[in-house]
Amino acid sequence: GQSLEQPSEVTAVEGAIVQINCTYQTSGFYGLSWYQQHDGGAPTFLSYNGLDGLEETGRFSSFLSRSDSYGYLLLQELQMKDSASYFCAYPLDKIIFGKGTRLHILP
Amino acid sequence: NAGVTQTPKFQVLKTGQSMTLQCAQDMNHNSMYWYRQDPGMGLRLIYYSASEGTTDKGEVPNGYNVSRLNKREFSLRLESAAPSQTSVYFCASTLTGGAAEAFFGQGTRLTVV
């Protein structure tokens, strides 16, 4: 089957760095996407890794290792507005999402 | 450029009633999706349409039907609503199946009593 596993919750301090991990199982693989969702809002796209390595977009970076079936989202210089849920997903003919990681940020 | 538009934003139904959730995108995307989101369950795919004229079941299709009316519009119908269908429903679209970035509507919060 196809599945993505990520921690249900992560807590970090404002200004710090946090990593959200995602492991996956799939019969076919094209890449790994990341989405952010604030409470009451819709998911919004953050980044995509189609190849192994690190992709950087401002304070957010995403990493992929296809040999380990593993990726992570790295958030730096955490701000209170980063409190949200984060989803990894892989796009096939349809898009499959993980269950999401709730990020709590402490002042 | 509105992106993906869903209607209605909120709805309360009685058990057994029917309703249709509407979704339209103005980005000329080929693929469209319907998800439901329940606490702790993430986004679960109900149905998707890889291209105009095709629809396929996702992970949780029971109790739902869909229609890809044209390239822009993809509707979700609940024929006989049940309390288990209380959820937040999201429509999404991508340029093609397998595209990295999905665009989401603002969601429909549905309560079945």
mmCIF file of C-alpha atoms in Angstrom:
data_model
loop_
_atom_site.group_PDB
_atom_site.id
_atom_site.type_symbol
_atom_site.label_atom_id
_atom_site.label_comp_id
_atom_site.label_asym_id
_atom_site.label_seq_id
_atom_site.Cartn_x
_atom_site.Cartn_y
_atom_site.Cartn_z
ATOM 1 C CA GLY A 1 0.000 0.000 0.000
ATOM 2 C CA GLN A 2 0.873 3.657 0.033
ATOM 3 C CA SER A 3 1.385 5.529 3.283
ATOM 4 C CA LEU A 4 3.219 8.436 4.838
ATOM 5 C CA GLU A 5 4.132 8.603 8.512
ATOM 6 C CA GLN A 6 4.833 11.788 10.425
ATOM 7 C CA PRO A 7 4.755 12.692 14.126
ATOM 8 C CA SER A 8 1.396 13.933 15.347
ATOM 9 C CA GLU A 9 2.826 16.861 17.345
ATOM 10 C CA VAL A 10 6.058 18.769 17.735
ATOM 11 C CA THR A 11 6.826 21.603 20.188
ATOM 12 C CA ALA A 12 9.569 24.194 19.780
ATOM 13 C CA VAL A 13 10.568 27.601 21.100
ATOM 14 C CA GLU A 14 10.218 30.871 19.224
ATOM 15 C CA GLY A 15 13.432 31.697 17.394
ATOM 16 C CA ALA A 16 14.637 28.094 17.396
ATOM 17 C CA ILE A 17 14.869 25.479 14.625
ATOM 18 C CA VAL A 18 12.512 22.517 14.272
ATOM 19 C CA GLN A 19 12.535 19.478 12.000
ATOM 20 C CA ILE A 20 9.393 17.583 10.983
ATOM 21 C CA ASN A 21 10.069 14.115 9.641
ATOM 22 C CA CYS A 22 8.161 12.070 7.102
ATOM 23 C CA THR A 23 8.716 8.469 6.102
ATOM 24 C CA TYR A 24 6.844 6.910 3.240
ATOM 25 C CA GLN A 25 5.942 3.632 1.592
ATOM 26 C CA THR A 26 4.849 3.590 -1.993
ATOM 27 C CA SER A 27 5.118 1.380 -5.042
ATOM 28 C CA GLY A 28 5.923 4.342 -7.271
ATOM 29 C CA PHE A 29 7.537 7.601 -6.318
ATOM 30 C CA TYR A 30 7.824 10.949 -7.993
ATOM 31 C CA GLY A 31 8.708 13.280 -5.135
ATOM 32 C CA LEU A 32 7.598 14.671 -1.802
ATOM 33 C CA SER A 33 5.603 17.854 -1.221
ATOM 34 C CA TRP A 34 4.993 19.822 1.973
ATOM 35 C CA TYR A 35 1.936 21.854 2.932
ATOM 36 C CA GLN A 36 1.076 24.209 5.772
ATOM 37 C CA GLN A 37 -2.386 24.587 7.242
ATOM 38 C CA HIS A 38 -3.400 27.135 9.866
ATOM 39 C CA ASP A 39 -6.425 26.466 12.049
ATOM 40 C CA GLY A 40 -9.614 27.099 10.108
ATOM 41 C CA GLY A 41 -7.729 27.557 6.857
ATOM 42 C CA ALA A 42 -6.926 25.572 3.749
ATOM 43 C CA PRO A 43 -3.638 23.765 3.098
ATOM 44 C CA THR A 44 -1.104 25.818 1.184
ATOM 45 C CA PHE A 45 1.893 24.480 -0.704
ATOM 46 C CA LEU A 46 5.342 25.064 0.834
ATOM 47 C CA SER A 47 7.921 23.060 -1.096
ATOM 48 C CA TYR A 48 8.661 20.039 -3.241
ATOM 49 C CA ASN A 49 11.607 17.645 -3.547
ATOM 50 C CA GLY A 50 11.786 15.661 -6.755
ATOM 51 C CA LEU A 51 15.411 14.673 -6.260
ATOM 52 C CA ASP A 52 17.544 13.792 -3.249
ATOM 53 C CA GLY A 53 18.927 16.686 -1.293
ATOM 54 C CA LEU A 54 17.923 19.967 0.241
ATOM 55 C CA GLU A 55 15.589 22.598 -1.194
ATOM 56 C CA GLU A 56 15.618 25.988 0.518
ATOM 57 C CA THR A 57 12.868 28.593 0.433
ATOM 58 C CA GLY A 58 13.562 31.401 2.873
ATOM 59 C CA ARG A 59 13.248 30.160 6.463
ATOM 60 C CA PHE A 60 11.897 26.818 5.275
ATOM 61 C CA SER A 61 13.945 23.974 3.820
ATOM 62 C CA SER A 62 12.932 20.486 2.778
ATOM 63 C CA PHE A 63 15.089 17.411 2.391
ATOM 64 C CA LEU A 64 14.597 14.099 0.614
ATOM 65 C CA SER A 65 16.456 10.802 0.679
ATOM 66 C CA ARG A 66 14.842 8.351 -1.722
ATOM 67 C CA SER A 67 17.126 5.494 -0.668
ATOM 68 C CA ASP A 68 15.836 5.873 2.916
ATOM 69 C CA SER A 69 12.216 6.670 1.901
ATOM 70 C CA TYR A 70 12.528 9.677 4.167
ATOM 71 C CA GLY A 71 12.156 13.404 4.059
ATOM 72 C CA TYR A 72 11.910 16.309 6.439
ATOM 73 C CA LEU A 73 10.805 19.904 6.640
ATOM 74 C CA LEU A 74 13.128 22.267 8.490
ATOM 75 C CA LEU A 75 11.795 25.537 9.864
ATOM 76 C CA GLN A 76 14.352 28.086 11.056
ATOM 77 C CA GLU A 77 13.994 31.236 13.156
ATOM 78 C CA LEU A 78 10.589 30.083 14.306
ATOM 79 C CA GLN A 79 7.890 32.704 14.597
ATOM 80 C CA MET A 80 4.558 32.438 16.401
ATOM 81 C CA LYS A 81 2.812 32.610 13.033
ATOM 82 C CA ASP A 82 4.442 29.283 12.136
ATOM 83 C CA SER A 83 2.094 27.567 14.592
ATOM 84 C CA ALA A 84 0.139 25.347 12.217
ATOM 85 C CA SER A 85 -0.189 21.811 10.948
ATOM 86 C CA TYR A 86 2.301 20.548 8.384
ATOM 87 C CA PHE A 87 1.608 17.752 5.934
ATOM 88 C CA CYS A 88 3.907 15.748 3.734
ATOM 89 C CA ALA A 89 2.353 14.415 0.552
ATOM 90 C CA TYR A 90 3.332 12.540 -2.528
ATOM 91 C CA PRO A 91 1.830 13.358 -5.866
ATOM 92 C CA LEU A 92 1.014 10.388 -8.048
ATOM 93 C CA ASP A 93 -1.995 10.319 -10.353
ATOM 94 C CA LYS A 94 -3.666 11.429 -7.129
ATOM 95 C CA ILE A 95 -2.153 13.202 -4.130
ATOM 96 C CA ILE A 96 -1.746 11.201 -0.919
ATOM 97 C CA PHE A 97 -1.267 13.114 2.341
ATOM 98 C CA GLY A 98 0.212 12.157 5.661
ATOM 99 C CA LYS A 99 -1.911 12.714 8.770
ATOM 100 C CA GLY A 100 -0.112 15.923 9.598
ATOM 101 C CA THR A 101 2.136 17.260 12.336
ATOM 102 C CA ARG A 102 0.809 19.912 14.661
ATOM 103 C CA LEU A 103 3.586 22.416 15.467
ATOM 104 C CA HIS A 104 3.271 24.205 18.804
ATOM 105 C CA ILE A 105 5.548 27.199 19.377
ATOM 106 C CA LEU A 106 6.350 28.433 22.863
ATOM 107 C CA PRO A 107 7.277 32.086 23.465
ATOM 108 C CA ASN B 1 -7.759 35.273 -10.429
ATOM 109 C CA ALA B 2 -9.857 33.438 -7.829
ATOM 110 C CA GLY B 3 -8.022 30.062 -7.884
ATOM 111 C CA VAL B 4 -10.273 27.345 -6.447
ATOM 112 C CA THR B 5 -13.729 28.370 -5.260
ATOM 113 C CA GLN B 6 -15.934 26.159 -3.116
ATOM 114 C CA THR B 7 -19.542 26.677 -2.135
ATOM 115 C CA PRO B 8 -21.081 26.687 0.370
ATOM 116 C CA LYS B 9 -18.646 27.528 3.201
ATOM 117 C CA PHE B 10 -20.928 26.147 5.909
ATOM 118 C CA GLN B 11 -23.858 23.754 5.828
ATOM 119 C CA VAL B 12 -26.018 21.927 8.352
ATOM 120 C CA LEU B 13 -28.002 18.935 7.119
ATOM 121 C CA LYS B 14 -30.407 16.568 8.740
ATOM 122 C CA THR B 15 -29.711 12.853 8.471
ATOM 123 C CA GLY B 16 -31.025 11.564 5.165
ATOM 124 C CA GLN B 17 -30.964 14.882 3.346
ATOM 125 C CA SER B 18 -28.978 15.324 0.162
ATOM 126 C CA MET B 19 -26.739 18.119 -1.011
ATOM 127 C CA THR B 20 -24.108 18.983 -3.593
ATOM 128 C CA LEU B 21 -20.831 20.740 -2.847
ATOM 129 C CA GLN B 22 -19.652 22.845 -5.738
ATOM 130 C CA CYS B 23 -16.046 23.460 -6.775
ATOM 131 C CA ALA B 24 -14.659 25.514 -9.632
ATOM 132 C CA GLN B 25 -11.106 26.447 -10.636
ATOM 133 C CA ASP B 26 -9.985 29.109 -13.063
ATOM 134 C CA MET B 27 -6.368 27.983 -13.529
ATOM 135 C CA ASN B 28 -7.000 25.685 -16.515
ATOM 136 C CA HIS B 29 -5.976 22.699 -14.391
ATOM 137 C CA ASN B 30 -6.622 19.197 -15.613
ATOM 138 C CA SER B 31 -6.878 17.328 -12.308
ATOM 139 C CA MET B 32 -9.304 17.956 -9.475
ATOM 140 C CA TYR B 33 -9.810 16.303 -6.079
ATOM 141 C CA TRP B 34 -12.199 16.092 -3.167
ATOM 142 C CA TYR B 35 -10.845 15.493 0.347
ATOM 143 C CA ARG B 36 -12.400 15.291 3.741
ATOM 144 C CA GLN B 37 -10.556 16.314 6.890
ATOM 145 C CA ASP B 38 -11.377 15.008 10.329
ATOM 146 C CA PRO B 39 -9.391 15.676 13.528
ATOM 147 C CA GLY B 40 -6.277 13.512 13.658
ATOM 148 C CA MET B 41 -7.014 11.903 10.295
ATOM 149 C CA GLY B 42 -5.312 14.285 7.923
ATOM 150 C CA LEU B 43 -6.680 14.752 4.425
ATOM 151 C CA ARG B 44 -8.392 11.684 3.048
ATOM 152 C CA LEU B 45 -9.144 11.457 -0.648
ATOM 153 C CA ILE B 46 -12.785 10.841 -1.525
ATOM 154 C CA TYR B 47 -12.742 11.037 -5.325
ATOM 155 C CA TYR B 48 -10.535 12.559 -7.945
ATOM 156 C CA SER B 49 -10.704 13.436 -11.620
ATOM 157 C CA ALA B 50 -7.426 13.150 -13.487
ATOM 158 C CA SER B 51 -8.875 14.901 -16.522
ATOM 159 C CA GLU B 52 -12.180 16.110 -17.894
ATOM 160 C CA GLY B 53 -14.472 13.141 -18.437
ATOM 161 C CA THR B 54 -12.826 10.808 -15.923
ATOM 162 C CA THR B 55 -13.418 10.194 -12.228
ATOM 163 C CA ASP B 56 -11.921 7.643 -9.841
ATOM 164 C CA LYS B 57 -12.470 6.556 -6.274
ATOM 165 C CA GLY B 58 -10.081 7.544 -3.561
ATOM 166 C CA GLU B 59 -9.628 6.185 -0.079
ATOM 167 C CA VAL B 60 -13.115 6.924 1.328
ATOM 168 C CA PRO B 61 -15.681 7.058 -1.522
ATOM 169 C CA ASN B 62 -18.642 5.353 0.167
ATOM 170 C CA GLY B 63 -21.692 7.604 0.497
ATOM 171 C CA TYR B 64 -20.469 10.087 -2.117
ATOM 172 C CA ASN B 65 -20.778 10.663 -5.842
ATOM 173 C CA VAL B 66 -18.960 13.123 -8.060
ATOM 174 C CA SER B 67 -19.421 14.813 -11.403
ATOM 175 C CA ARG B 68 -16.732 16.447 -13.512
ATOM 176 C CA LEU B 69 -19.105 18.829 -15.228
ATOM 177 C CA ASN B 70 -16.422 20.391 -17.437
ATOM 178 C CA LYS B 71 -12.755 21.241 -17.105
ATOM 179 C CA ARG B 72 -13.466 23.944 -14.520
ATOM 180 C CA GLU B 73 -16.051 22.297 -12.273
ATOM 181 C CA PHE B 74 -16.040 19.213 -10.053
ATOM 182 C CA SER B 75 -18.987 18.624 -7.742
ATOM 183 C CA LEU B 76 -19.418 16.277 -4.781
ATOM 184 C CA ARG B 77 -22.848 14.907 -3.915
ATOM 185 C CA LEU B 78 -24.083 13.364 -0.700
ATOM 186 C CA GLU B 79 -27.252 11.444 -1.584
ATOM 187 C CA SER B 80 -28.345 10.588 1.947
ATOM 188 C CA ALA B 81 -26.279 12.370 4.564
ATOM 189 C CA ALA B 82 -25.188 10.548 7.710
ATOM 190 C CA PRO B 83 -23.653 11.936 10.933
ATOM 191 C CA SER B 84 -20.396 10.142 9.988
ATOM 192 C CA GLN B 85 -20.120 12.559 7.063
ATOM 193 C CA THR B 86 -19.756 15.517 9.409
ATOM 194 C CA SER B 87 -16.385 16.899 8.342
ATOM 195 C CA VAL B 88 -14.557 19.677 6.582
ATOM 196 C CA TYR B 89 -14.454 19.121 2.825
ATOM 197 C CA PHE B 90 -11.735 20.520 0.594
ATOM 198 C CA CYS B 91 -11.621 20.691 -3.156
ATOM 199 C CA ALA B 92 -8.188 20.922 -4.793
ATOM 200 C CA SER B 93 -6.719 21.085 -8.274
ATOM 201 C CA THR B 94 -3.390 20.468 -9.965
ATOM 202 C CA LEU B 95 -2.137 21.255 -13.429
ATOM 203 C CA THR B 96 -1.802 17.533 -14.095
ATOM 204 C CA GLY B 97 -1.931 14.338 -12.065
ATOM 205 C CA GLY B 98 1.383 13.994 -10.295
ATOM 206 C CA ALA B 99 2.050 17.737 -10.229
ATOM 207 C CA ALA B 100 3.954 18.857 -7.166
ATOM 208 C CA GLU B 101 1.668 21.700 -6.119
ATOM 209 C CA ALA B 102 -2.017 21.474 -5.322
ATOM 210 C CA PHE B 103 -4.253 24.486 -4.917
ATOM 211 C CA PHE B 104 -7.069 24.234 -2.392
ATOM 212 C CA GLY B 105 -10.432 25.856 -1.975
ATOM 213 C CA GLN B 106 -11.296 27.403 1.383
ATOM 214 C CA GLY B 107 -13.293 24.391 2.514
ATOM 215 C CA THR B 108 -16.872 23.523 3.381
ATOM 216 C CA ARG B 109 -17.691 22.843 7.008
ATOM 217 C CA LEU B 110 -20.525 20.309 6.974
ATOM 218 C CA THR B 111 -22.481 19.173 10.007
ATOM 219 C CA VAL B 112 -25.012 16.350 9.761
ATOM 220 C CA VAL B 113 -27.418 16.139 12.688
#
